[in-house]
Short mmCIF file of C-alpha atoms in Angstrom, two decimals:
data_model
loop_
_atom_site.label_atom_id
_atom_site.label_comp_id
_atom_site.label_asym_id
_atom_site.label_seq_id
_atom_site.Cartn_x
_atom_site.Cartn_y
_atom_site.Cartn_z
CA MET W 1 23.03 13.08 17.57
CA ASP W 2 22.20 15.21 20.61
CA LYS W 3 20.89 18.33 18.85
CA LEU W 4 18.16 18.66 16.26
CA GLY W 5 16.65 21.55 14.35
CA VAL W 6 12.86 21.78 14.17
CA TRP W 7 11.72 24.18 11.43
CA LEU W 8 8.04 25.02 11.88
CA ILE W 9 5.76 26.25 9.10
CA GLY W 10 3.33 28.53 10.92
CA ALA W 11 6.00 29.15 13.56
CA ARG W 12 4.05 31.83 15.42
CA GLY W 13 0.78 29.93 15.50
CA SER W 14 -0.74 28.34 18.59
CA VAL W 15 0.57 24.81 18.03
CA ALA W 16 4.10 25.91 17.14
CA THR W 17 4.31 28.37 20.03
CA THR W 18 3.06 25.75 22.49
CA ALA W 19 5.64 23.26 21.20
CA ILE W 20 8.47 25.80 21.54
CA VAL W 21 7.33 26.85 25.03
CA GLY W 22 6.94 23.20 26.05
CA ALA W 23 10.42 22.18 24.95
CA ALA W 24 11.93 25.23 26.69
CA ALA W 25 9.94 24.56 29.87
CA ILE W 26 11.14 20.94 29.96
CA ARG W 27 14.73 22.12 29.45
CA ALA W 28 14.34 24.61 32.32
CA GLY W 29 12.84 21.97 34.62
CA ALA W 30 9.54 23.86 34.73
CA ALA W 31 7.46 21.14 33.06
CA THR W 32 7.33 17.39 32.44
CA PRO W 33 6.89 15.77 29.00
CA GLN W 34 3.26 14.83 29.69
CA GLY W 35 1.57 13.96 26.37
CA CYS W 36 4.80 13.03 24.55
CA VAL W 37 4.29 9.44 23.39
CA SER W 38 8.03 8.91 22.97
CA GLU W 39 8.60 9.79 26.63
CA SER W 40 6.13 7.22 27.96
CA PRO W 41 7.54 4.61 30.36
CA GLY W 42 9.00 1.70 28.42
CA PHE W 43 8.94 3.43 25.04
CA PRO W 44 12.16 2.69 23.10
CA ARG W 45 14.62 5.56 23.46
CA HIS W 46 17.65 6.68 21.40
CA LEU W 47 15.93 9.83 20.16
CA VAL W 48 17.37 13.33 20.41
CA PRO W 49 16.49 14.54 23.92
CA LEU W 50 13.76 17.12 24.22
CA THR W 51 16.38 19.42 25.72
CA GLY W 52 18.38 19.27 22.47
CA LEU W 53 15.87 20.92 20.12
CA ALA W 54 16.57 24.20 18.31
CA PHE W 55 13.61 26.00 16.71
CA GLY W 56 13.06 28.26 13.73
CA GLY W 57 10.52 28.50 10.96
CA HIS W 58 8.44 30.44 8.49
CA ASP W 59 5.36 32.54 9.18
CA ILE W 60 3.45 35.33 7.45
CA THR W 61 2.55 37.08 10.71
CA GLU W 62 4.81 39.51 12.56
CA ILE W 63 3.72 39.11 16.18
CA SER W 64 6.66 38.04 18.35
CA LEU W 65 6.78 34.57 19.86
CA ARG W 66 6.90 36.08 23.33
CA LYS W 67 3.70 38.07 22.68
CA ARG W 68 2.04 35.00 21.20
CA ALA W 69 3.03 32.99 24.27
CA GLU W 70 1.59 35.71 26.51
CA GLN W 71 -1.70 35.44 24.61
CA LEU W 72 -1.71 31.67 25.16
CA GLY W 73 -1.01 32.28 28.85
CA ARG W 74 -4.06 34.53 29.13
CA ALA W 75 -6.13 31.91 27.29
CA GLY W 76 -5.13 29.21 29.78
CA VAL W 77 -3.19 27.12 27.25
CA ILE W 78 0.11 27.54 29.09
CA SER W 79 1.01 28.78 32.56
CA PRO W 80 0.99 32.62 32.53
CA ASP W 81 4.44 32.78 34.14
CA LEU W 82 6.17 30.74 31.41
CA PRO W 83 6.61 33.52 28.78
CA GLY W 84 8.62 35.57 31.26
CA LEU W 85 10.56 32.62 32.63
CA LEU W 86 11.46 31.41 29.12
CA ALA W 87 11.92 34.81 27.47
CA SER W 88 15.47 34.13 26.25
CA ASP W 89 14.47 30.81 24.65
CA LEU W 90 11.45 32.40 22.95
CA ASP W 91 13.54 35.32 21.68
CA ALA W 92 16.20 32.94 20.34
CA ALA W 93 13.59 30.96 18.40
CA ASP W 94 11.92 34.18 17.23
CA ALA W 95 15.22 35.37 15.77
CA GLU W 96 15.20 32.27 13.55
CA ILE W 97 11.73 32.87 12.05
CA ARG W 98 11.66 34.09 8.46
CA PRO W 99 8.83 35.54 6.32
CA GLY W 100 6.65 32.77 4.94
CA TYR W 101 5.50 32.12 1.40
CA VAL W 102 2.64 34.23 0.07
CA PRO W 103 0.99 33.03 -3.16
CA GLY W 104 2.02 35.38 -5.93
CA ASP W 105 5.73 35.21 -5.10
CA GLY W 106 6.20 32.77 -7.96
CA GLY W 107 8.66 29.92 -8.28
CA ARG W 108 11.54 32.12 -7.07
CA ALA W 109 10.13 31.72 -3.55
CA ALA W 110 11.35 28.11 -3.47
CA THR W 111 14.99 29.21 -3.59
CA ARG W 112 14.44 31.62 -0.72
CA LEU W 113 12.74 28.99 1.42
CA ILE W 114 15.55 26.49 0.79
CA ASP W 115 18.16 29.10 1.70
CA ASP W 116 16.28 29.97 4.90
CA ILE W 117 16.33 26.34 6.08
CA ALA W 118 19.95 25.79 5.06
CA GLY W 119 21.00 29.00 6.81
CA PHE W 120 19.30 27.89 10.04
CA ARG W 121 21.11 24.55 9.92
CA ALA W 122 24.48 26.26 9.39
CA ARG W 123 24.01 28.91 12.09
CA GLN W 124 22.92 26.36 14.66
CA GLY W 125 25.57 23.80 13.72
CA LEU W 126 22.98 21.08 13.15
CA ALA W 127 23.47 17.70 11.54
CA ARG W 128 19.75 17.48 10.75
CA VAL W 129 16.64 19.61 10.49
CA VAL W 130 13.06 18.35 10.30
CA VAL W 131 10.43 20.65 8.76
CA VAL W 132 6.95 20.39 10.33
CA ASN W 133 3.92 22.06 8.79
CA VAL W 134 1.51 23.32 11.47
CA SER W 135 0.09 26.19 9.41
CA SER W 136 -3.53 26.79 8.39
CA THR W 137 -5.44 24.10 6.51
CA GLU W 138 -5.59 24.55 2.74
CA PRO W 139 -8.44 23.61 0.40
CA PRO W 140 -8.00 20.40 -1.64
CA VAL W 141 -5.93 20.81 -4.82
CA ASP W 142 -6.96 19.55 -8.25
CA SER W 143 -4.52 17.26 -10.01
CA ARG W 144 -2.25 18.84 -12.64
CA PRO W 145 0.04 17.12 -15.18
CA GLU W 146 3.16 18.74 -13.73
CA PHE W 147 2.45 17.16 -10.35
CA GLU W 148 3.33 13.74 -11.76
CA ARG W 149 7.00 14.19 -12.69
CA LEU W 150 9.71 16.17 -10.91
CA ALA W 151 11.24 17.41 -14.17
CA ASP W 152 7.92 18.90 -15.29
CA LEU W 153 7.31 20.47 -11.90
CA GLU W 154 10.74 22.08 -11.77
CA GLU W 155 10.29 23.42 -15.28
CA ARG W 156 7.17 25.24 -14.15
CA LEU W 157 8.87 26.48 -10.98
CA ALA W 158 11.80 27.76 -13.03
CA ALA W 159 9.29 29.82 -15.01
CA GLU W 160 8.35 31.45 -11.68
CA ASP W 161 4.90 29.90 -11.78
CA ASP W 162 2.75 29.62 -8.63
CA VAL W 163 2.08 26.02 -9.52
CA LEU W 164 2.26 24.51 -6.03
CA PRO W 165 0.00 25.10 -3.02
CA PRO W 166 1.99 26.55 -0.08
CA SER W 167 2.22 23.27 1.85
CA SER W 168 3.69 21.49 -1.17
CA LEU W 169 6.14 24.31 -1.84
CA TYR W 170 7.37 24.00 1.74
CA ALA W 171 7.75 20.23 1.29
CA TYR W 172 9.66 20.87 -1.94
CA ALA W 173 11.98 23.28 -0.11
CA ALA W 174 12.48 20.85 2.78
CA PHE W 175 13.41 17.96 0.49
CA HIS W 176 15.78 20.10 -1.57
CA ALA W 177 17.44 21.24 1.66
CA GLY W 178 17.96 17.59 2.63
CA CYS W 179 15.43 17.66 5.47
CA GLY W 180 12.77 15.27 6.68
CA TYR W 181 9.22 16.63 6.57
CA VAL W 182 6.03 16.19 8.61
CA GLU W 183 2.64 17.23 7.22
CA PHE W 184 0.65 17.83 10.42
CA THR W 185 -2.28 19.42 8.54
CA PRO W 186 -4.78 17.93 6.05
CA SER W 187 -3.15 20.00 3.28
CA THR W 188 -1.63 18.48 0.14
CA GLY W 189 1.97 18.84 1.35
CA PRO W 190 4.30 16.04 0.20
CA THR W 191 1.63 13.81 -1.35
CA LEU W 192 2.29 14.74 -5.00
CA PRO W 193 4.13 12.06 -7.05
CA ALA W 194 6.74 14.61 -8.15
CA LEU W 195 7.58 15.32 -4.52
CA ALA W 196 7.82 11.62 -3.68
CA GLU W 197 10.34 11.41 -6.53
CA LEU W 198 12.29 14.32 -5.05
CA ALA W 199 12.31 12.76 -1.54
CA ALA W 200 13.69 9.53 -3.01
CA ARG W 201 16.42 11.39 -4.90
CA ARG W 202 17.45 13.36 -1.84
CA GLY W 203 17.18 10.36 0.48
CA VAL W 204 14.89 12.05 3.00
CA PRO W 205 11.89 10.65 4.95
CA TYR W 206 8.49 12.22 5.44
CA ALA W 207 5.26 11.50 7.32
CA GLY W 208 1.69 12.75 7.57
CA ARG W 209 -1.12 13.67 7.28
CA ASP W 210 -3.40 15.65 9.64
CA GLY W 211 -2.45 15.21 13.30
CA LYS W 212 -4.87 13.02 15.27
CA THR W 213 -5.50 14.83 18.55
CA GLY W 214 -9.15 14.70 19.63
CA GLU W 215 -12.42 13.32 18.31
CA THR W 216 -10.74 11.24 15.60
CA LEU W 217 -8.34 9.78 18.17
CA VAL W 218 -11.37 8.50 20.08
CA LYS W 219 -12.96 7.20 16.87
CA SER W 220 -9.84 5.21 15.99
CA ALA W 221 -9.95 3.57 19.43
CA LEU W 222 -13.71 2.90 19.58
CA ALA W 223 -14.42 1.76 16.00
CA PRO W 224 -12.21 -1.37 16.36
CA MET W 225 -14.05 -2.21 19.59
CA PHE W 226 -17.37 -2.40 17.73
CA ALA W 227 -15.78 -4.48 14.96
CA ASP W 228 -14.11 -6.89 17.40
CA ARG W 229 -17.35 -7.39 19.36
CA ALA W 230 -19.39 -7.98 16.17
CA LEU W 231 -21.65 -4.99 16.90
CA ARG W 232 -22.96 -3.45 13.70
CA ILE W 233 -22.63 0.32 13.51
CA ARG W 234 -25.62 1.82 11.75
CA SER W 235 -24.55 5.48 11.84
CA TRP W 236 -21.84 7.68 13.31
CA SER W 237 -22.33 11.45 13.33
CA GLY W 238 -20.30 14.16 14.96
CA LEU W 239 -20.40 17.88 15.69
CA ASN W 240 -17.17 19.82 16.18
CA LEU W 241 -17.16 23.33 17.69
CA LEU W 242 -13.86 25.16 17.33
CA GLY W 243 -12.53 28.59 18.22
CA GLY W 244 -9.12 30.11 17.58
CA GLY W 245 -7.23 30.38 14.33
CA ASP W 246 -7.99 26.81 13.28
CA GLY W 247 -11.71 27.39 13.68
CA ALA W 248 -11.51 30.65 11.73
CA THR W 249 -9.69 28.89 8.89
CA LEU W 250 -12.23 26.06 8.81
CA ALA W 251 -15.09 28.55 8.57
CA ASP W 252 -14.11 28.64 4.88
CA PRO W 253 -16.06 25.77 3.22
CA ALA W 254 -13.14 24.95 0.89
CA ALA W 255 -10.66 24.53 3.75
CA ARG W 256 -13.27 22.75 5.89
CA SER W 257 -13.77 20.08 3.22
CA SER W 258 -10.13 18.92 3.66
CA LYS W 259 -10.62 18.45 7.39
CA GLN W 260 -14.00 16.73 7.07
CA LEU W 261 -12.61 14.25 4.57
CA SER W 262 -9.81 13.17 6.91
CA LYS W 263 -12.13 12.97 9.93
CA ASP W 264 -14.92 11.02 8.22
CA GLN W 265 -12.81 8.28 6.64
CA VAL W 266 -11.59 6.66 9.87
CA VAL W 267 -14.71 4.68 10.82
CA ALA W 268 -15.35 3.43 7.28
CA LYS W 269 -11.69 2.42 6.91
CA VAL W 270 -11.71 0.46 10.17
CA LEU W 271 -15.04 -1.26 9.44
CA ARG W 272 -14.22 -1.66 5.71
CA GLU W 273 -17.70 -0.54 4.70
CA PRO W 274 -19.55 2.77 4.32
CA VAL W 275 -21.21 4.15 7.45
CA GLU W 276 -24.10 6.61 7.48
CA GLY W 277 -23.45 10.00 9.06
CA GLU W 278 -20.83 12.71 8.78
CA THR W 279 -18.84 15.19 10.85
CA HIS W 280 -19.97 18.82 11.01
CA ILE W 281 -17.54 21.60 11.89
CA ASP W 282 -18.66 24.99 13.21
CA TYR W 283 -16.54 28.00 14.10
CA VAL W 284 -17.43 29.48 17.50
CA PRO W 285 -15.08 32.43 18.25
CA ASP W 286 -16.11 32.46 21.91
CA LEU W 287 -14.34 29.11 22.46
CA GLY W 288 -10.93 30.67 21.82
CA GLU W 289 -8.18 28.02 21.89
CA TRP W 290 -10.59 25.27 22.93
CA LYS W 291 -12.72 22.78 21.05
CA THR W 292 -15.69 20.54 21.82
CA ALA W 293 -16.75 17.46 19.89
CA TRP W 294 -19.97 15.52 20.41
CA ASP W 295 -20.50 12.16 18.68
CA HIS W 296 -23.62 10.00 18.37
CA VAL W 297 -23.20 6.33 17.43
CA SER W 298 -26.13 4.05 16.62
CA PHE W 299 -25.44 0.30 16.58
CA ASP W 300 -27.17 -3.10 16.55
CA GLY W 301 -26.50 -5.87 19.03
CA PHE W 302 -27.74 -9.46 19.38
CA LEU W 303 -31.17 -10.08 17.81
CA GLY W 304 -30.97 -6.66 16.16
CA VAL W 305 -31.50 -4.69 19.38
CA ARG W 306 -30.82 -1.02 18.63
CA MET W 307 -28.46 0.81 21.02
CA THR W 308 -26.50 4.06 21.10
CA LEU W 309 -23.25 5.49 22.37
CA GLN W 310 -22.62 9.21 22.84
CA PHE W 311 -19.42 10.92 23.93
CA THR W 312 -18.20 14.48 24.40
CA TRP W 313 -14.56 15.47 24.00
CA GLN W 314 -13.46 18.87 25.24
CA GLY W 315 -9.84 19.87 24.89
CA CYS W 316 -7.22 22.41 23.97
CA ASP W 317 -5.99 21.55 20.51
CA SER W 318 -2.60 23.24 20.88
CA ALA W 319 -1.81 21.38 24.10
CA LEU W 320 -2.84 18.09 22.47
CA ALA W 321 -0.91 18.69 19.24
CA ALA W 322 2.34 20.25 20.51
CA PRO W 323 3.81 17.12 22.17
CA LEU W 324 3.06 15.10 19.02
CA VAL W 325 5.01 17.65 16.99
CA LEU W 326 7.99 17.10 19.30
CA ASP W 327 7.59 13.31 19.00
CA LEU W 328 7.35 13.36 15.22
CA ALA W 329 10.32 15.66 14.65
CA ARG W 330 12.55 13.38 16.73
CA LEU W 331 11.26 10.14 15.18
CA VAL W 332 11.65 11.42 11.62
CA ALA W 333 15.17 12.66 12.43
CA ARG W 334 16.11 9.25 13.85
CA ALA W 335 14.67 7.50 10.78
CA HIS W 336 16.73 9.82 8.55
CA GLU W 337 19.84 9.06 10.61
CA LYS W 338 19.21 5.32 10.18
CA GLY W 339 18.96 5.65 6.40
CA ARG W 340 15.19 5.58 5.90
CA HIS W 341 13.78 7.67 3.07
CA GLY W 342 10.40 8.20 1.49
CA VAL W 343 7.11 7.94 3.33
CA LEU W 344 7.10 6.50 6.88
CA PRO W 345 3.85 4.50 7.26
CA GLU W 346 4.97 3.39 10.72
CA LEU W 347 4.12 6.87 12.01
CA GLY W 348 0.46 6.50 10.98
CA TYR W 349 -0.46 6.35 14.68
CA PHE W 350 -0.19 10.14 14.81
CA PHE W 351 -2.45 10.97 11.83
CA LYS W 352 -6.05 10.99 10.64
CA SER W 353 -5.02 10.33 7.01
CA PRO W 354 -1.82 8.31 7.45
CA LEU W 355 0.39 8.23 4.37
CA GLY W 356 1.58 4.88 3.09
CA THR W 357 -0.92 2.74 5.00
CA ASP W 358 -4.64 1.98 5.21
CA GLU W 359 -4.48 0.98 8.88
CA HIS W 360 -6.63 3.24 11.08
CA ALA W 361 -7.18 1.10 14.21
CA LEU W 362 -5.36 2.83 17.05
CA ALA W 363 -4.04 -0.26 18.85
CA ALA W 364 -2.65 -1.74 15.63
CA GLN W 365 -1.08 1.61 14.75
CA TYR W 366 0.55 1.85 18.17
CA ALA W 367 1.96 -1.67 17.91
CA ARG W 368 3.54 -0.76 14.58
CA LEU W 369 4.93 2.48 16.03
CA ARG W 370 6.51 0.60 18.95
CA ALA W 371 8.08 -1.94 16.59
CA PHE W 372 9.43 0.92 14.46
CA ALA W 373 10.91 2.66 17.50
CA GLU W 374 12.58 -0.62 18.54
CA GLU W 375 14.04 -0.93 15.04
CA LEU W 376 15.37 2.62 15.16
CA SER W 377 16.98 2.02 18.55
#
């Protein structure tokens, strides 16, 4: 398999645009795959090459990909000359973007979404498509009886009921279209039992949830260090300052609660006990596409001596996330090709709330990812 379709939910957003620009720049010889885990020296290969990716997707905005890329160039996320250099690639991907789902469309929207994905696969002559959700974070969803069984869910959808949150409707469409799925946001996505049933029936794999790109990445590396050195963490608090579309979305307390939940669980999961402190998220429009995280850790050493660690992480979320999107699409496609279906816990390395596993220690996650890649090769 030397060509793969990547169908992006939120296809004109910052992360999706950066991923599309990045793949095109690598194909044109204008960039290297810096930040792509799967392209690291010694990482097992046999994945679709980065030069063999075709892009399309859904979005509710109408700005062109080229204009969005120009905005990212002015913001310093990508080189300003790339949108012009890669104009034909951006226009080709833009031609494959379809209107996204807007709540109120009812269950009939599912059929349209499925047809959009299937049409992309046919036009591009693709053996496989992986759907990746990089859209805005949704608020948590309350459990409903129809979420438990596929038959009940499809009965409600047939009645043109807006029963599913958007992320889960996209997962439903992906599975029905025979595609693997990646939930890169903290949204509900494929986590409903009825959707797990559908993935099993259709024989498709999925992974998630909430891409681990910044502060939580550092947490998942540092928390095991404290545990291994028998240093007792007394509290761990963090402050996140975000600009851009993600920050604007998280200004809504309901959406912010999804993100805080995924960020705060890592330390407690690694240490296997509750830890005082929490993560605060503030929207600062002036930061644009950039984010800053400051963490304060209080811990006890020998004889109860109190000590502290503080760190600051400053980064561009789109540039951190985009290469992971390219990694995940190719790994999920390879797993599908090798006959894997259902949740892929081996890809937990990439996520704050990894599905199918309780392992949050970064080194252990990476070891499992490497073993998985060896198996797939």
